[in-house]
JSON list of C-alpha atoms in Angstrom, two decimals:
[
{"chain": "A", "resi": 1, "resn": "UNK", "atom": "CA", "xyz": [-4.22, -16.87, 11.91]},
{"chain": "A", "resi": 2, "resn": "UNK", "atom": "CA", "xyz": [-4.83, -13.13, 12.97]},
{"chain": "A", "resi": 3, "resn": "UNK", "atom": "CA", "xyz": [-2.01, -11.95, 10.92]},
{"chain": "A", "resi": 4, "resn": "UNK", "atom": "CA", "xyz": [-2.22, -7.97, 11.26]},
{"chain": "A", "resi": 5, "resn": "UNK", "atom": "CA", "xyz": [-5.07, -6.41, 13.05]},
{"chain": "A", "resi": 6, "resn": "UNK", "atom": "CA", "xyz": [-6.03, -3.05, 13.19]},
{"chain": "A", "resi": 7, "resn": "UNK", "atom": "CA", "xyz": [-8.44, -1.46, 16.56]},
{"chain": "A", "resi": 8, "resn": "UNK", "atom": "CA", "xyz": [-10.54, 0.30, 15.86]},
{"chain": "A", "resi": 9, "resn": "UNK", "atom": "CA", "xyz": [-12.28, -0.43, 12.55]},
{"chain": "A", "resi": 10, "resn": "UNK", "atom": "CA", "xyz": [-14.64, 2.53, 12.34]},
{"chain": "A", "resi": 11, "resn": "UNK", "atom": "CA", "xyz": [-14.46, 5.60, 14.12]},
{"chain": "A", "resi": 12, "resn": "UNK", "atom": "CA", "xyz": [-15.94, 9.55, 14.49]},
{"chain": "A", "resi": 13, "resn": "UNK", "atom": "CA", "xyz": [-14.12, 12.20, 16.15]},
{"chain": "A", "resi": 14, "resn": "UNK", "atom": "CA", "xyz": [-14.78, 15.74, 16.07]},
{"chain": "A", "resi": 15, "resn": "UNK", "atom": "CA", "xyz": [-12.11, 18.30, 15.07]},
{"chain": "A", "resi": 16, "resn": "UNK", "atom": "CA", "xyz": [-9.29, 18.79, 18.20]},
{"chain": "A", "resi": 17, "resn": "UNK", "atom": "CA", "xyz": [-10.47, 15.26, 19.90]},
{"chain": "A", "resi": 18, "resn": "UNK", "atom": "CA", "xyz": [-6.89, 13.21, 20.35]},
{"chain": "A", "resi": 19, "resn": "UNK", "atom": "CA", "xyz": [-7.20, 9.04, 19.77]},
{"chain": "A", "resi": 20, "resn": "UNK", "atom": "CA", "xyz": [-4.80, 6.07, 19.10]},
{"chain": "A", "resi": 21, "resn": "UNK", "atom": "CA", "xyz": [-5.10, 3.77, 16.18]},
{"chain": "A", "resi": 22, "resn": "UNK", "atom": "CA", "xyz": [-3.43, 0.13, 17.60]},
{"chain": "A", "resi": 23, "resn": "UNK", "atom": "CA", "xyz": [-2.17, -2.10, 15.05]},
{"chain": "A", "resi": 24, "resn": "UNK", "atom": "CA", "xyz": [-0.92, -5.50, 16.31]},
{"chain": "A", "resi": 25, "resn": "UNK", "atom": "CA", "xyz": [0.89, -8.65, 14.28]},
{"chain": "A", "resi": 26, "resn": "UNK", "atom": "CA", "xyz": [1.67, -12.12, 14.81]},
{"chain": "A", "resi": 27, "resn": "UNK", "atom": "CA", "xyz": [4.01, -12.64, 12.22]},
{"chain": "A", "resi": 28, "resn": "UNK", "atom": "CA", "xyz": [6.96, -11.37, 14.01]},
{"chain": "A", "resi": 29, "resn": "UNK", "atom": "CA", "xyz": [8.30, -9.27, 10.98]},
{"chain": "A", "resi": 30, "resn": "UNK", "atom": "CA", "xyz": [10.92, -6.38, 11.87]},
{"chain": "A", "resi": 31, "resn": "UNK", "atom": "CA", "xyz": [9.33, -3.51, 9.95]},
{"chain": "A", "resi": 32, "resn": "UNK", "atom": "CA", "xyz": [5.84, -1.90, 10.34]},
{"chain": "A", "resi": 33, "resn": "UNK", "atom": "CA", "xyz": [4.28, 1.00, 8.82]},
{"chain": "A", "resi": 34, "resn": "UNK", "atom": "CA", "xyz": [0.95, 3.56, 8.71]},
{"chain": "A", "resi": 35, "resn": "UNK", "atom": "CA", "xyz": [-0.59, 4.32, 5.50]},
{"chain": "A", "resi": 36, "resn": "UNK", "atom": "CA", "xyz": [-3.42, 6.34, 4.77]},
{"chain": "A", "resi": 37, "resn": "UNK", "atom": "CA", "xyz": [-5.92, 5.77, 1.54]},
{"chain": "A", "resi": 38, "resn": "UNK", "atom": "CA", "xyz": [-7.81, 9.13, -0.23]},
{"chain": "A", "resi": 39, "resn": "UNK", "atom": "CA", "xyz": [-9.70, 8.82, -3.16]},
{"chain": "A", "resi": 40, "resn": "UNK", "atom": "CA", "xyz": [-7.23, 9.03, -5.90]},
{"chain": "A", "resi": 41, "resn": "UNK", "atom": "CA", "xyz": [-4.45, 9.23, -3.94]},
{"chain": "A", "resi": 42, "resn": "UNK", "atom": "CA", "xyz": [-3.29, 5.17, -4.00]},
{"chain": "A", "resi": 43, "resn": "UNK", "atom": "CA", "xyz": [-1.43, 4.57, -0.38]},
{"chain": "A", "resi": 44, "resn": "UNK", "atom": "CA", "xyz": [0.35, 7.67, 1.43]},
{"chain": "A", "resi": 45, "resn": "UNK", "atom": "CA", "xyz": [3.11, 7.01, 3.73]},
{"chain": "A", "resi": 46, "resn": "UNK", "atom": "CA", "xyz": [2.89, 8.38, 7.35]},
{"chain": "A", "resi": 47, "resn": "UNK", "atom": "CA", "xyz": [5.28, 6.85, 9.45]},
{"chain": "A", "resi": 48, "resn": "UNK", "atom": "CA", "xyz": [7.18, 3.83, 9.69]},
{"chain": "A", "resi": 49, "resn": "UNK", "atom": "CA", "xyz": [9.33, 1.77, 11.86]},
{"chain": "A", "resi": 50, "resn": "UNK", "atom": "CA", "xyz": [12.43, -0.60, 10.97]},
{"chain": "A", "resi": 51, "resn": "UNK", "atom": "CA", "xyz": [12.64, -1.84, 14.69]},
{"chain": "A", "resi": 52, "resn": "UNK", "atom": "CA", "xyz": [10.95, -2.19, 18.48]},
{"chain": "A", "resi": 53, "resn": "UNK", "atom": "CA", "xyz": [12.03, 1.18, 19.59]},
{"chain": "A", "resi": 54, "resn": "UNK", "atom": "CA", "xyz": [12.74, 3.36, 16.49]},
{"chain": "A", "resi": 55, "resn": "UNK", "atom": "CA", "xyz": [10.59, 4.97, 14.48]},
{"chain": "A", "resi": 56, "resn": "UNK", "atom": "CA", "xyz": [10.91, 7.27, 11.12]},
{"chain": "A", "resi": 57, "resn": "UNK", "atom": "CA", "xyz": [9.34, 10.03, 8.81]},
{"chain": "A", "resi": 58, "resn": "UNK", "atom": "CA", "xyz": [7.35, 8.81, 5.58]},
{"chain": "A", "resi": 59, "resn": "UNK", "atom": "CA", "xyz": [5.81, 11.29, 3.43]},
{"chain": "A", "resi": 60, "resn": "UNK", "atom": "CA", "xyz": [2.84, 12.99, 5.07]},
{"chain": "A", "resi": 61, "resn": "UNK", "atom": "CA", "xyz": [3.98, 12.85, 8.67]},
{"chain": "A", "resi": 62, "resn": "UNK", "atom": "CA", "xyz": [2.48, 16.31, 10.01]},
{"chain": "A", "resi": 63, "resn": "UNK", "atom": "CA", "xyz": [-0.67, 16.02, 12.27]},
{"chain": "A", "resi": 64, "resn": "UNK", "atom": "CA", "xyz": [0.74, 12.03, 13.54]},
{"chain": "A", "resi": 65, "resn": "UNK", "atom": "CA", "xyz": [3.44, 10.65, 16.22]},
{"chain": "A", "resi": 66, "resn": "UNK", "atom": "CA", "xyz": [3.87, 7.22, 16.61]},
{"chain": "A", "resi": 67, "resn": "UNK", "atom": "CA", "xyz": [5.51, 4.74, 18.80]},
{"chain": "A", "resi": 68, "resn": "UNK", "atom": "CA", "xyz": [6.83, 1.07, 18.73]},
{"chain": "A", "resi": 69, "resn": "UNK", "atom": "CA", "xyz": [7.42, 0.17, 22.13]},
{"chain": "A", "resi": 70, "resn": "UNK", "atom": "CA", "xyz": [6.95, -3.70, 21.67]},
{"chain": "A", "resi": 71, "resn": "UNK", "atom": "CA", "xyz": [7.64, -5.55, 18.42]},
{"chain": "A", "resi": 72, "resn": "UNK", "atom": "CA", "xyz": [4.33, -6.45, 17.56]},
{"chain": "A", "resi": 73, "resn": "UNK", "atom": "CA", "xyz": [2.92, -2.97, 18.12]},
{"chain": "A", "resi": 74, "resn": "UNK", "atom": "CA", "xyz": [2.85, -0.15, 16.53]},
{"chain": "A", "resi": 75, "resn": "UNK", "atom": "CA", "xyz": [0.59, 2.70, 17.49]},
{"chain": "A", "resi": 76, "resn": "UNK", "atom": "CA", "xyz": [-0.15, 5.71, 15.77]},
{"chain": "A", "resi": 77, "resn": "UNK", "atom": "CA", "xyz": [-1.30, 9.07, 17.53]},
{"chain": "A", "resi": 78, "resn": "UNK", "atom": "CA", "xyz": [-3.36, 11.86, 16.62]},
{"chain": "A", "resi": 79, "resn": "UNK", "atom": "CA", "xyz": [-3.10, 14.79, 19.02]},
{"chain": "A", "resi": 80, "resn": "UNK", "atom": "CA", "xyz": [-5.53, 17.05, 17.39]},
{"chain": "A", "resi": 81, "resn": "UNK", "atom": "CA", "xyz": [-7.69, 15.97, 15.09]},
{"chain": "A", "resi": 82, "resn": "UNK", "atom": "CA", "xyz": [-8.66, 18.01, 12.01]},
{"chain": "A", "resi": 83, "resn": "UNK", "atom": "CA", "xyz": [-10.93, 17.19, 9.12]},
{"chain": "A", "resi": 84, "resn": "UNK", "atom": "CA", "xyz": [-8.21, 17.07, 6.62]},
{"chain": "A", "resi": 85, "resn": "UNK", "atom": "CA", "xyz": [-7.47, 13.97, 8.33]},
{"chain": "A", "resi": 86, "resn": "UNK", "atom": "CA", "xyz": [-10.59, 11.80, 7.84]},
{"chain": "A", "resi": 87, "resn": "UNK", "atom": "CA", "xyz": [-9.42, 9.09, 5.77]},
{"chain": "A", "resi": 88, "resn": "UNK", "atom": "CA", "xyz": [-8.96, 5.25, 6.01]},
{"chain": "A", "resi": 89, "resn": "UNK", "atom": "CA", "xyz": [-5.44, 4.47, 7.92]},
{"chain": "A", "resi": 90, "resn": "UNK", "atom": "CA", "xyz": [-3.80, 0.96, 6.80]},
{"chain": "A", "resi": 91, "resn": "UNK", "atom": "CA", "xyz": [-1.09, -0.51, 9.25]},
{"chain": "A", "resi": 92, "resn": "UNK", "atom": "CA", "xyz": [1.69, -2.73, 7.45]},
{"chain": "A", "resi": 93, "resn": "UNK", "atom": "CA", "xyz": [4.15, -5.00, 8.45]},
{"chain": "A", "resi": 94, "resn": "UNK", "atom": "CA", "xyz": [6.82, -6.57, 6.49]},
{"chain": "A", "resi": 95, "resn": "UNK", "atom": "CA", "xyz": [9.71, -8.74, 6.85]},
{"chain": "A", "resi": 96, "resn": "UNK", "atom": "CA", "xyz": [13.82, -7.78, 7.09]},
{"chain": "A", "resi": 97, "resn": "UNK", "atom": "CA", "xyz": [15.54, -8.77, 3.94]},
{"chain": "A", "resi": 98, "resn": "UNK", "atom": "CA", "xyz": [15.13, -8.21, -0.17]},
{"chain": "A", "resi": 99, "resn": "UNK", "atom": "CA", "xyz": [12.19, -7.89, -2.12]},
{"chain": "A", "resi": 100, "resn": "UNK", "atom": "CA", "xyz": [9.73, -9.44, 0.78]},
{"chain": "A", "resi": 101, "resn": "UNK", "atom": "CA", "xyz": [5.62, -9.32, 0.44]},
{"chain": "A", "resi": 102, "resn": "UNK", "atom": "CA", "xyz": [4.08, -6.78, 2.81]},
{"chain": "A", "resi": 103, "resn": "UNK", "atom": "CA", "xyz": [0.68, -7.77, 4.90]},
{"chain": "A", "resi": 104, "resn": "UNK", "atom": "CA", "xyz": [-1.65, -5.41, 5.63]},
{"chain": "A", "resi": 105, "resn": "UNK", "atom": "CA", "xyz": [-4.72, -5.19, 8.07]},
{"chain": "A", "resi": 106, "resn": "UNK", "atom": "CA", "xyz": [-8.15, -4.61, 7.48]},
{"chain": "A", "resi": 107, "resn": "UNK", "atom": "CA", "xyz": [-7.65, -0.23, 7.82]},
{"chain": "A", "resi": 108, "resn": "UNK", "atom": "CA", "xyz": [-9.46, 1.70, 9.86]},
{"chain": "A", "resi": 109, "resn": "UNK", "atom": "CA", "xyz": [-11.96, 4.46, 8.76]},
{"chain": "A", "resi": 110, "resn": "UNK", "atom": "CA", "xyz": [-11.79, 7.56, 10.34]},
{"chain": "A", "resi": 111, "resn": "UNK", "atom": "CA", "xyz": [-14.09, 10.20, 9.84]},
{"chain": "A", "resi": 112, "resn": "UNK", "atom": "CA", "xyz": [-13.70, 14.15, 11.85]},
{"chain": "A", "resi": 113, "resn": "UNK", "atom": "CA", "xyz": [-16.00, 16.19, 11.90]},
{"chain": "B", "resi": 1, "resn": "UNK", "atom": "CA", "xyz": [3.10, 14.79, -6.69]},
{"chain": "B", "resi": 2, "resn": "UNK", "atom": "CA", "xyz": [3.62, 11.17, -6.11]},
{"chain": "B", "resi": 3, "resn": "UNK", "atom": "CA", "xyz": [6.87, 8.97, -6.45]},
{"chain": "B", "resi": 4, "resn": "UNK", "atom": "CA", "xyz": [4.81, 6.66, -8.53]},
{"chain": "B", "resi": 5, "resn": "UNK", "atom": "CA", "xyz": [2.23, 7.64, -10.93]},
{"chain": "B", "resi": 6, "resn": "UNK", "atom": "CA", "xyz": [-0.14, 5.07, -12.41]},
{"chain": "B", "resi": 7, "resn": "UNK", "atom": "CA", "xyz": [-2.29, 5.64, -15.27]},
{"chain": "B", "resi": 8, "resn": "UNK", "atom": "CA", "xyz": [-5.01, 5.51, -16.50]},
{"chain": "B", "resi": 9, "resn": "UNK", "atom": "CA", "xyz": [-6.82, 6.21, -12.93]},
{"chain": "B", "resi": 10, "resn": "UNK", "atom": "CA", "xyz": [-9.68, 4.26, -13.92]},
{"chain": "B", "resi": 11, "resn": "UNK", "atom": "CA", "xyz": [-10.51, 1.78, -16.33]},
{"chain": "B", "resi": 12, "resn": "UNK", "atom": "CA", "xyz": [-13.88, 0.23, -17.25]},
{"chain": "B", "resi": 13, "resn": "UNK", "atom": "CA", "xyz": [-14.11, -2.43, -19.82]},
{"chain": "B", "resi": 14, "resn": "UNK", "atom": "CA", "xyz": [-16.21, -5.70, -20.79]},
{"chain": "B", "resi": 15, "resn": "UNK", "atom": "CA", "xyz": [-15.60, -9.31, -19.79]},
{"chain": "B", "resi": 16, "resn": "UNK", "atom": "CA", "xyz": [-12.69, -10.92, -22.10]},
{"chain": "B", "resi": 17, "resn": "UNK", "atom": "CA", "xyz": [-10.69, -7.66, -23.49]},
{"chain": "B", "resi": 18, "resn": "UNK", "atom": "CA", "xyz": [-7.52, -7.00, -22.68]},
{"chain": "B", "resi": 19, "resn": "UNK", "atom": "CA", "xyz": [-6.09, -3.93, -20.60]},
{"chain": "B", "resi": 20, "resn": "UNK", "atom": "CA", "xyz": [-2.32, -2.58, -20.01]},
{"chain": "B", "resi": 21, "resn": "UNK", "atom": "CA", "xyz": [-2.46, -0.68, -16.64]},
{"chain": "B", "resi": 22, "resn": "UNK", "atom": "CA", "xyz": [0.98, 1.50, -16.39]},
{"chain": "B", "resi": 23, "resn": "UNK", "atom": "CA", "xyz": [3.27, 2.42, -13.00]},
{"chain": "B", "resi": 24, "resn": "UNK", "atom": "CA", "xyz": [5.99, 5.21, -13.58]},
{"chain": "B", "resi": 25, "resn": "UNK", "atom": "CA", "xyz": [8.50, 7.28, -11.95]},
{"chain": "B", "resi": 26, "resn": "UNK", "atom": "CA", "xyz": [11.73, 9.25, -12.46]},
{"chain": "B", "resi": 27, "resn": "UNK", "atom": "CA", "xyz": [13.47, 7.56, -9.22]},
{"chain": "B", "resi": 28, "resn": "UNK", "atom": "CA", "xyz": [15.32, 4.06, -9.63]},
{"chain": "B", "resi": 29, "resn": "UNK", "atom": "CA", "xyz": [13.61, 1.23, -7.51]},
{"chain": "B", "resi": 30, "resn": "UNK", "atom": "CA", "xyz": [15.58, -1.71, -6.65]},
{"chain": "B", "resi": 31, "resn": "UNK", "atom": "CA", "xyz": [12.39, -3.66, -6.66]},
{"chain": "B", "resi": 32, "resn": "UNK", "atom": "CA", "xyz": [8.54, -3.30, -7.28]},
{"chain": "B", "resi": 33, "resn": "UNK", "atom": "CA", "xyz": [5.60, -4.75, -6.40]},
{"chain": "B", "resi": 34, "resn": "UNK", "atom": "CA", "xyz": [2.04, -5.05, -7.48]},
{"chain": "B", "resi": 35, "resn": "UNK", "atom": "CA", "xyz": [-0.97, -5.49, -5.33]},
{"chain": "B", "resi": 36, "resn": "UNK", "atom": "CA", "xyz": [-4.68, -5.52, -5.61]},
{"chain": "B", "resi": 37, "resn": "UNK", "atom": "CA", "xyz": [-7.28, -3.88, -3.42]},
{"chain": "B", "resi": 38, "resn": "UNK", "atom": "CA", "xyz": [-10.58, -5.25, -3.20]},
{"chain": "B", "resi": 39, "resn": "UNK", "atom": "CA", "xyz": [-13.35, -2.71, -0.97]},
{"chain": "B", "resi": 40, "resn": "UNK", "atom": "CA", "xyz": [-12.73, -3.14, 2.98]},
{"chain": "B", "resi": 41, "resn": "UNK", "atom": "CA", "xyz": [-9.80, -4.99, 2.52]},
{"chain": "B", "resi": 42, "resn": "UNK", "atom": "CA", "xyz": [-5.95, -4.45, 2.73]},
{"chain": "B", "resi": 43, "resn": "UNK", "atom": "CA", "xyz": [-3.63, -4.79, -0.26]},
{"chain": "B", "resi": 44, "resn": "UNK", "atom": "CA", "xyz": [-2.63, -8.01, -1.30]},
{"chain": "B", "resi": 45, "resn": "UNK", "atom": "CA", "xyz": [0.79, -8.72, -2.68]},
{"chain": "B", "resi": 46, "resn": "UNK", "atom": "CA", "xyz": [0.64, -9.90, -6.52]},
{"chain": "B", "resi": 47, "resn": "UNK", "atom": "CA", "xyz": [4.07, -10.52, -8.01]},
{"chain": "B", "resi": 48, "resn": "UNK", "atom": "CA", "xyz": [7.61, -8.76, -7.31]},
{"chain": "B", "resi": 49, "resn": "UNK", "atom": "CA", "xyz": [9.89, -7.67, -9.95]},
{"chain": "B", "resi": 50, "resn": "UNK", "atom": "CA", "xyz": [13.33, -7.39, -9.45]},
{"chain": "B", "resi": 51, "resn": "UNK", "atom": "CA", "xyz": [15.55, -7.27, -12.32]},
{"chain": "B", "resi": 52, "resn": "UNK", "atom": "CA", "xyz": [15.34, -4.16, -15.05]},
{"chain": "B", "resi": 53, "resn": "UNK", "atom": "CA", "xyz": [13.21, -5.86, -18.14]},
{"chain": "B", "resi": 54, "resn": "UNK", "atom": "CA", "xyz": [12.53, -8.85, -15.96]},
{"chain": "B", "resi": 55, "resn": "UNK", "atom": "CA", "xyz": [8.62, -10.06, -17.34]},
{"chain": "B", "resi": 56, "resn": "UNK", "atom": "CA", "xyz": [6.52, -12.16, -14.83]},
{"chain": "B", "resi": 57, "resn": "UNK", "atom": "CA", "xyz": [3.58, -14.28, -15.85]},
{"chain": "B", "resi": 58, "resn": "UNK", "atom": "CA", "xyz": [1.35, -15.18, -13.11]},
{"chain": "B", "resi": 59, "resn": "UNK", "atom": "CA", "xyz": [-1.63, -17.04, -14.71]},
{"chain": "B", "resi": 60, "resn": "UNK", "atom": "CA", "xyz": [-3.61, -14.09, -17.47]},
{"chain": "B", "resi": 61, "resn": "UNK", "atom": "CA", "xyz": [-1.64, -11.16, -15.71]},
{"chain": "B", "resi": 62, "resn": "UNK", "atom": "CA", "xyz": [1.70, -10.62, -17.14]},
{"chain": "B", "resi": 63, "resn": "UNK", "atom": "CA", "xyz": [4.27, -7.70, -15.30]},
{"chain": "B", "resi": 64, "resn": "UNK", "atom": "CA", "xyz": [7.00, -6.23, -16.71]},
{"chain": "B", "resi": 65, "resn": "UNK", "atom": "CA", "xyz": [9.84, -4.03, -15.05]},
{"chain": "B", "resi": 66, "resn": "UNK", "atom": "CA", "xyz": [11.46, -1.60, -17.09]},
{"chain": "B", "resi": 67, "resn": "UNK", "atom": "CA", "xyz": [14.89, -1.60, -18.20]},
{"chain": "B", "resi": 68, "resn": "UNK", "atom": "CA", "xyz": [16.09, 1.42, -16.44]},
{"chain": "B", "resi": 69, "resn": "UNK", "atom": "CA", "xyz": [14.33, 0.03, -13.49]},
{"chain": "B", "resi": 70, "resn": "UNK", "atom": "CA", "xyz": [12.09, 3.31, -12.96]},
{"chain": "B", "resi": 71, "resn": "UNK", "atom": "CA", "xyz": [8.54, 1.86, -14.57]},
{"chain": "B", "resi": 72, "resn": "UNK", "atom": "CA", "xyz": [6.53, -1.30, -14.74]},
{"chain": "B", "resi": 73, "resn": "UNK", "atom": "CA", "xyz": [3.48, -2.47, -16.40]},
{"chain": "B", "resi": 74, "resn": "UNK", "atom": "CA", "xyz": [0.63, -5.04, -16.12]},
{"chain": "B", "resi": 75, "resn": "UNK", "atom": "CA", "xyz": [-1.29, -6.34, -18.55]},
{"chain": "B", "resi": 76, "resn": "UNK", "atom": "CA", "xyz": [-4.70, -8.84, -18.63]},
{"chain": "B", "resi": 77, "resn": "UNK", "atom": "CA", "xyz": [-5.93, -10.78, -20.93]},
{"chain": "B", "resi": 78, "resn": "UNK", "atom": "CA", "xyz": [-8.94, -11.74, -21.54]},
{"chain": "B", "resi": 79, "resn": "UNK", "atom": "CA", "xyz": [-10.16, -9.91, -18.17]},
{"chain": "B", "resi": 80, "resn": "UNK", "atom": "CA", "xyz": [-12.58, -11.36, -15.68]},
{"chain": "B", "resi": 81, "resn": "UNK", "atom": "CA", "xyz": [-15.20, -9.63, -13.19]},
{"chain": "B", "resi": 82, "resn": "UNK", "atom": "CA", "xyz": [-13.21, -11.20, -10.65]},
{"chain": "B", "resi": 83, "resn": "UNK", "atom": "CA", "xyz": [-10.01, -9.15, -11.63]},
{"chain": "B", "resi": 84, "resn": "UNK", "atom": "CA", "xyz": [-12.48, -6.26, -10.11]},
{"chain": "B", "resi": 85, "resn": "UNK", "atom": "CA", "xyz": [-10.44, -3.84, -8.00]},
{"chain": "B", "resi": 86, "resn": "UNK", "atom": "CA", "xyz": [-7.59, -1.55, -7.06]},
{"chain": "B", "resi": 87, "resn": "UNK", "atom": "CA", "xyz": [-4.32, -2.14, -8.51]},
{"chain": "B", "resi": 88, "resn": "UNK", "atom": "CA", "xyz": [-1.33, -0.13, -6.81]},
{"chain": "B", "resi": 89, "resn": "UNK", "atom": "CA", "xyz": [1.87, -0.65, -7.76]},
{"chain": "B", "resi": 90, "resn": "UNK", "atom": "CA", "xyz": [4.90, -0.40, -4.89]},
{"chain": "B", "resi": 91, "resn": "UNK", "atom": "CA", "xyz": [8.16, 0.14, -4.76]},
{"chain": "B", "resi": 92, "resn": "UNK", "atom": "CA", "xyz": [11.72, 0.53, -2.50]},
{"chain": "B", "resi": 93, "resn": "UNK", "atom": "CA", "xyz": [14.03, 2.40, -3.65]},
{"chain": "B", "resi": 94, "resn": "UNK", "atom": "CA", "xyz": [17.79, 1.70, -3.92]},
{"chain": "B", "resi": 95, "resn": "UNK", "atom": "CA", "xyz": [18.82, 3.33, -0.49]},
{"chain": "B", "resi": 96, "resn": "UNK", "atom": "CA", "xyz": [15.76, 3.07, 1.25]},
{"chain": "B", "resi": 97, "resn": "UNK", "atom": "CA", "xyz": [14.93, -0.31, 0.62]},
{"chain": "B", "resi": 98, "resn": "UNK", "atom": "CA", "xyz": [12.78, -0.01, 4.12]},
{"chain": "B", "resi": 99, "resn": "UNK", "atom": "CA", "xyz": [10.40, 3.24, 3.09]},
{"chain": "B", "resi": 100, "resn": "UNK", "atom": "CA", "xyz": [8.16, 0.77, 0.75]},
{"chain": "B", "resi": 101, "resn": "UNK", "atom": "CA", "xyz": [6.08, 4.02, -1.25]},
{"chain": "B", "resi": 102, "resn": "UNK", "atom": "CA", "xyz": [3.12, 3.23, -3.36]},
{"chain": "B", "resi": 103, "resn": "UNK", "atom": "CA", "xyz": [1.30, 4.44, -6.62]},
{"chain": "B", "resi": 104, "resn": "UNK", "atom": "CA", "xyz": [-1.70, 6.29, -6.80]},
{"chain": "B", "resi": 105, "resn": "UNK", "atom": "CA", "xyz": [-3.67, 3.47, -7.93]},
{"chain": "B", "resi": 106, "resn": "UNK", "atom": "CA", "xyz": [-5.84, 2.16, -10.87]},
{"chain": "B", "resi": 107, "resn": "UNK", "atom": "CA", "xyz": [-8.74, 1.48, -10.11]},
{"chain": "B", "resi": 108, "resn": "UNK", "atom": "CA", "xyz": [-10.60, -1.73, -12.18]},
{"chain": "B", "resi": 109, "resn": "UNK", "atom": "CA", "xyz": [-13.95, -2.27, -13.37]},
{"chain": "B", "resi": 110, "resn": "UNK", "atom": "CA", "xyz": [-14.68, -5.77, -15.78]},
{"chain": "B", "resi": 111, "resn": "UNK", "atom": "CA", "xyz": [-18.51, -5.97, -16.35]},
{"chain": "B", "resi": 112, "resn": "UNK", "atom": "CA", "xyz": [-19.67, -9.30, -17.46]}
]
């Protein structure tokens, strides 16, 4: 019962290296979305997506791009990395209708140096 | 500045008092949720409230949505070390049911 994983769990980059968080679910739910966690800070809104193929703005979208090309994925890009963007990124999916629970993977930390 | 402002940001307190943890905003919400955190884990859903002045009880932790719809509270009783962690509030708000925004967090300590 994998529910919502996130690849990678840990990871180092050094400031202007690109990578691609992966976040995968099972649960066939319509929406996904990226979060990332600072100290202080509760759960920030990056991106999310309300269907395979669309994707929209949260609050702190500068610095990402994502892309939903299959249901159960949702990837999320960073071209250039910076240090303002170490941080531990949270993938979420959650099913279409009223008030419904949302499921979360395990994050992934990300440190740049 | 967040949608959702929680307070206090942390709270430390012995085994078997009670605590009142507070989630609050100027925007309407046509729903909110409350999860908790534990380290290396994702959020886990609580309770949902729905209604304006709607009060959940789900075992020691009661939740309570305010009239006007724009704040919420939980409160423990007689907390345990295993009520430990982060608790964020969430919610969507009437519009953009879909953009699910969360609070800043309070982050809880029970020592036995």
């Amino acid at each position: 019962n994998a529910g919502v994983t996130q690849t990678p769990k840990f990871r180092v980059l050094k400031t202007g290296q690109s990578m691609t968080l992966l976040c995968a679910q099972d649960m066939n739910h319509e929406y996904m979305y990226w979060y990332r966690q600072d100290p202080g800070m509760g759960l920030r809104l990056i991106h999310y997506s309300v269907g395979e193929g669309t994707t929209a703005k949260g609050e702190v979208p500068d610095g990402y791009n994502v892309s939903r090309l299959k249901k159960q994925n949702f990837l999320l890009g960073l071209e250039s990395a910076a240090p303002s963007q170490t941080s531990v990124y949270f993938c979420a999916c959650l099913r279409a209708g009223q008030y419904t629970e949302a499921f979360f993977g395990q994050g992934t930390r990300l440190t740049v140096v | 500045t967040q949608l959702l402002e929680q307070s206090p940001q942390f709270l430390s307190i012995q085994e078997g008092e009670n605590l009142t943890v507070y989630c609050n905003s100027s925007s309407v919400f046509s729903s909110l949720q409350w999860y908790r955190q534990e380290p290396g884990e994702g959020p886990v859903l609580l309770v949902t409230v729905v209604t304006g002045g709607e009060v959940k009880k789900l075992k020691r932790l009661t939740f309570q949505f305010g009239d006007a719809r724009k704040d919420s509270s939980l409160h423990i009783t007689a907390a345990q070390p295993g009520d430990t962690g982060l608790y964020l509030c969430a919610g969507a708000r009437k519009g953009s049911a879909r953009q699910l925004t969360f609070g800043s967090g309070t982050q809880l300590t029970v020592l036995p």
